[in-house]
mmCIF file of C-alpha atoms in Angstrom:
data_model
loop_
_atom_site.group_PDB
_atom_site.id
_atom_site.type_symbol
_atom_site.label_atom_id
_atom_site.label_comp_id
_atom_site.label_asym_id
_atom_site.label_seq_id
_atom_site.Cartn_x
_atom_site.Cartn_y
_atom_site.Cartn_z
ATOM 1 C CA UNK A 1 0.000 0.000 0.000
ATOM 2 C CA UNK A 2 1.269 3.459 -0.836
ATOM 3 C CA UNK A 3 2.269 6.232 1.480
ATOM 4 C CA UNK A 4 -0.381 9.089 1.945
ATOM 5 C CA UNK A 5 1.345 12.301 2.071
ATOM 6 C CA UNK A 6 0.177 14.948 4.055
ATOM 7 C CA UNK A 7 0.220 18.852 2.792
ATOM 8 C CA UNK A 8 2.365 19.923 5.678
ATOM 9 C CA UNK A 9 5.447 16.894 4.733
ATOM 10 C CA UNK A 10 6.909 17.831 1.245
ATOM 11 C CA UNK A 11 7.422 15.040 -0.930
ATOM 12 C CA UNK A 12 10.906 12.924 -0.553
ATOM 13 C CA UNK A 13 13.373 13.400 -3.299
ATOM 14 C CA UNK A 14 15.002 10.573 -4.494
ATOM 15 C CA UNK A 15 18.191 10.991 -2.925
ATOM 16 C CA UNK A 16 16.197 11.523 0.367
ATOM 17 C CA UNK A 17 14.202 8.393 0.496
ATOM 18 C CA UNK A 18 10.419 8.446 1.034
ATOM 19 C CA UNK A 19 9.814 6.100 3.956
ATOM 20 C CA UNK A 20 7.626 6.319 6.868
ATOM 21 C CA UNK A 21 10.661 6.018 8.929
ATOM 22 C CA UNK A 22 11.982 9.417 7.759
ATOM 23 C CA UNK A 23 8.789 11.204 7.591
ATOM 24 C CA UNK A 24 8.396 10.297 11.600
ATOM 25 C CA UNK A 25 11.435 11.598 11.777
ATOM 26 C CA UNK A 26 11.193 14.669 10.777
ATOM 27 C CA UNK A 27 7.886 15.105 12.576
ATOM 28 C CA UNK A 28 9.372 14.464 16.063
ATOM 29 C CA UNK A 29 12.209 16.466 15.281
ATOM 30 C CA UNK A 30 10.406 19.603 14.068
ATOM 31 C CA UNK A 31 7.595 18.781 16.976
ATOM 32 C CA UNK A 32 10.298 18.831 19.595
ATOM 33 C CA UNK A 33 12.418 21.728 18.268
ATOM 34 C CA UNK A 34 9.111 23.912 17.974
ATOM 35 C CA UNK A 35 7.808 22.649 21.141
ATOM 36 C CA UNK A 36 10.981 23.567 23.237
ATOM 37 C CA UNK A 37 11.127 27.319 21.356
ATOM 38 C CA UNK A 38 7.578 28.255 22.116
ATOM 39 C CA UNK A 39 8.037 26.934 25.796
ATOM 40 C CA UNK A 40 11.325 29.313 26.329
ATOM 41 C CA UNK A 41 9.115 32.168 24.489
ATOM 42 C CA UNK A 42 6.045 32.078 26.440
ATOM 43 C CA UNK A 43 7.431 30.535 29.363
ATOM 44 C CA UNK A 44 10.598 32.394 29.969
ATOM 45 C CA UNK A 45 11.249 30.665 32.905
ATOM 46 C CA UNK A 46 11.584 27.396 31.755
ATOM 47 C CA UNK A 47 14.974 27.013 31.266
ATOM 48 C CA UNK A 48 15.673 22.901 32.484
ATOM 49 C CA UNK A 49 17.634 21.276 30.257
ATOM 50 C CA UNK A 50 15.977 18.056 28.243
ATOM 51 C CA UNK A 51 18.384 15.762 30.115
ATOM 52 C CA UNK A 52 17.724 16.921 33.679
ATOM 53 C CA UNK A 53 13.804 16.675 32.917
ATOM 54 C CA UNK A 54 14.473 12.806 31.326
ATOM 55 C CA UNK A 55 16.077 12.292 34.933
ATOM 56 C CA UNK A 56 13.162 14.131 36.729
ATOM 57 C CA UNK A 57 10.618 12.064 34.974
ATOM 58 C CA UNK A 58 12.588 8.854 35.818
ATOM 59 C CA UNK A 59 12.943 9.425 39.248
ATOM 60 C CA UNK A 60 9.407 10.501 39.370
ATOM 61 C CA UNK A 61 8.527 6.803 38.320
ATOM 62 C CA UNK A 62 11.804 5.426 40.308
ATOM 63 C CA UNK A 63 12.934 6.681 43.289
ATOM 64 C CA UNK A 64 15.050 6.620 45.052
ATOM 65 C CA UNK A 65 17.339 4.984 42.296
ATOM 66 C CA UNK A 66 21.304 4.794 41.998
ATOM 67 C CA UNK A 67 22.665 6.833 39.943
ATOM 68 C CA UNK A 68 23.896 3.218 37.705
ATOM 69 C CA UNK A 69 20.249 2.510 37.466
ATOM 70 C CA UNK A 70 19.634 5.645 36.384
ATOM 71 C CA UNK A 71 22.300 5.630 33.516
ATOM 72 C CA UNK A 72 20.811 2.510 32.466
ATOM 73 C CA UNK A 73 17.497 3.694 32.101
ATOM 74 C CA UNK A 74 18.935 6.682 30.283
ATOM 75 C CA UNK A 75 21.359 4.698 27.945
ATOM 76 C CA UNK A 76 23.751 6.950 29.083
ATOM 77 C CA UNK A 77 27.072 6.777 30.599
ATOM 78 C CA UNK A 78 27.421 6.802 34.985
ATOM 79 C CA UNK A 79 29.616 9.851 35.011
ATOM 80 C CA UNK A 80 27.036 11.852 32.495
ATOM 81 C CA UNK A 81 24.245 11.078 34.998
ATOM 82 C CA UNK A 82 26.835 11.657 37.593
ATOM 83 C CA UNK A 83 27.571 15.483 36.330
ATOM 84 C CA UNK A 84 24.075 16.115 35.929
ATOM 85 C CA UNK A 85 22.803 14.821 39.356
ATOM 86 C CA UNK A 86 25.781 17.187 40.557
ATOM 87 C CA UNK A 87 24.105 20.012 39.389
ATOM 88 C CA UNK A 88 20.351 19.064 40.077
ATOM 89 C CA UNK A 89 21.570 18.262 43.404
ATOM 90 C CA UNK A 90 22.966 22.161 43.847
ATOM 91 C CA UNK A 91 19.912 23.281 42.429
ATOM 92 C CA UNK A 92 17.647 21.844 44.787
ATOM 93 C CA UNK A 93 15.916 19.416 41.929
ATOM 94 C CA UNK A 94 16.971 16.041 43.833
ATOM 95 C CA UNK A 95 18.831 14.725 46.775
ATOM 96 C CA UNK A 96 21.042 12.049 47.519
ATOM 97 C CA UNK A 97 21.171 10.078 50.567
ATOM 98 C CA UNK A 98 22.460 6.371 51.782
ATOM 99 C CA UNK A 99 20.951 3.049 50.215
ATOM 100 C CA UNK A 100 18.811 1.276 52.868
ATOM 101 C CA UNK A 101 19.636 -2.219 51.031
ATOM 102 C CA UNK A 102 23.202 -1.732 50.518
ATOM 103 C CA UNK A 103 24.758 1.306 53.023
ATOM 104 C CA UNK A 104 28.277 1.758 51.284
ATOM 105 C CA UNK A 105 25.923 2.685 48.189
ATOM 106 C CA UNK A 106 24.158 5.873 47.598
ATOM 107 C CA UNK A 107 20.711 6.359 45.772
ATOM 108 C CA UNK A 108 18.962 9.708 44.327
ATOM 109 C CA UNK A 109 15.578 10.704 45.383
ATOM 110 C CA UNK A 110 13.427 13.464 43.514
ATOM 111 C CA UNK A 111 13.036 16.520 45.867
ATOM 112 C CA UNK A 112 9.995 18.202 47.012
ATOM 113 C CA UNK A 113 11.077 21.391 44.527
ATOM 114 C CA UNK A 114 12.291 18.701 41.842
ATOM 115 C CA UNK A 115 8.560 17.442 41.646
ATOM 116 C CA UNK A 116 7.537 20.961 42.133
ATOM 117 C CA UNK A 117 9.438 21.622 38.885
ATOM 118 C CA UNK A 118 8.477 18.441 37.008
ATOM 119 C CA UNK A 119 4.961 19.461 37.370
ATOM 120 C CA UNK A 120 5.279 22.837 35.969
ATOM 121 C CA UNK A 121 7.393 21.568 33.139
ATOM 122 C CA UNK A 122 4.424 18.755 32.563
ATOM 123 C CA UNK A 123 1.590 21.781 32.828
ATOM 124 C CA UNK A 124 3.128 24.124 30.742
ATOM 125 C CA UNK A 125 3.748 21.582 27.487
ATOM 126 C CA UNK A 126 0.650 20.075 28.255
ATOM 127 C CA UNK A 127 -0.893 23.917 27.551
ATOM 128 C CA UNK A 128 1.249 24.433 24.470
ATOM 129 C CA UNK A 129 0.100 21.135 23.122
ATOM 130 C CA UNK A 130 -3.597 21.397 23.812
ATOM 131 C CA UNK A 131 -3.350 24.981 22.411
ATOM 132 C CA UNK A 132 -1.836 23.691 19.002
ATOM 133 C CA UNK A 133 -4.246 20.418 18.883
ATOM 134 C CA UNK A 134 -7.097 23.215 19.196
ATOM 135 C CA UNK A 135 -6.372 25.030 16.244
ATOM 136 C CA UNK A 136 -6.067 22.184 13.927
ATOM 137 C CA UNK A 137 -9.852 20.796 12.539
ATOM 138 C CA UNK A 138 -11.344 17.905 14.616
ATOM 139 C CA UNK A 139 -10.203 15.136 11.536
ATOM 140 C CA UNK A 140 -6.853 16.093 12.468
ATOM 141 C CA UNK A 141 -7.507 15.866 15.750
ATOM 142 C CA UNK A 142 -8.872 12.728 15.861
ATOM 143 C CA UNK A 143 -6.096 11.084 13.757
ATOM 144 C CA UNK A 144 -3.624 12.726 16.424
ATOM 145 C CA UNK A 145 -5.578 10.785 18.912
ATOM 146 C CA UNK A 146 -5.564 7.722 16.646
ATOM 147 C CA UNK A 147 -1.990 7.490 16.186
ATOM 148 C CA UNK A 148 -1.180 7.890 19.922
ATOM 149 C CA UNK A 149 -1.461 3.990 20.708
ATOM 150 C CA UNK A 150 0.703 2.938 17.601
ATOM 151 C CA UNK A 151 3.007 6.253 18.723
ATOM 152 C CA UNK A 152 3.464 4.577 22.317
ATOM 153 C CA UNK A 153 4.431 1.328 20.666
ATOM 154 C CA UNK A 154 7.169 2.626 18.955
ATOM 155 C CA UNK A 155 8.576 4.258 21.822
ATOM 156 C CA UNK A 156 8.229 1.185 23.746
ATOM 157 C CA UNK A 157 9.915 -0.827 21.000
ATOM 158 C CA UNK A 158 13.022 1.312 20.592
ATOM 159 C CA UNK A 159 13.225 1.384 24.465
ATOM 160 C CA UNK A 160 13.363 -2.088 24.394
ATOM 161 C CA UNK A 161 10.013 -2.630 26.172
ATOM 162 C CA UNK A 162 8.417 -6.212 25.623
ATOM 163 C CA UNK A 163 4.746 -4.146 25.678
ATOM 164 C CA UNK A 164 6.075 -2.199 22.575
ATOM 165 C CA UNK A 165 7.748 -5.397 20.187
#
């Protein structure tokens, strides 16, 4: 079955390819580029960077977690997660503190002003998104919502989630 275009995706060229693959590509990229730029325009102080709000919303889920665990999740290296616990710690974002299973060990734990912070981050895309989804017509809309499931798949797939293969 052929690809549908859509009026907003310009045709592939050749060179380019013309798969879904690339085409959900460049939507997430452009969706995540615009989404961060309006949220630093209207929302001036929003100013967390995307790795420290990953971290947030894993230890919102996990905590307290070691800071191994949390490079895991992350696919990222220990002293990466490392430098940027250092810095959440000194801004208040999360704490860290002894691990009750294994004392010699330390774990991270998601602050009161981390959440705090979280929350407003969550809120304010949450706005910027329902403000965009409002102006488009209610067929777009409800493909948006359509595609969500299949969306979360994906995501679960590439995170190597069993619920997403």
């Amino acid at each position: 079955m052929p690809r549908q275009s859509h009026p907003d995706c310009p045709p592939a060229s050749p060179a380019e390819g013309s798969t879904d693959a690339r085409l959900l590509t460049e939507a997430v990229t452009r969706l995540r580029r615009a989404l961060r730029a309006s949220i630093r325009t209207d929302y001036p102080w929003e100013q967390l960077p995307m790795a420290q709000v990953e971290l947030l919303q894993v230890l919102a889920e996990h905590s307290p977690a070691r800071v191994s665990d949390l490079a895991a999740r992350q696919r990222l290296a220990a002293s990466t997660v490392s430098g940027l616990i250092g810095q959440m710690i000194h801004s208040g974002l999360v704490a860290r503190g002894v691990d009750p299973s294994d004392r010699r060990a330390s774990v991270v734990t998601l602050t009161e002003a981390g959440r705090t912070q979280l929350t407003a981050w969550t809120n304010a895309h949450e706005r910027r998104l329902d403000d965009a989804l409002g102006a488009l017509g209610e067929a777009d809309r409800a493909a948006v919502r359509a595609a969500l499931p299949a969306l979360l798949r994906i995501a679960g797939h590439l995170e190597g989630d069993e619920a997403g293969t």
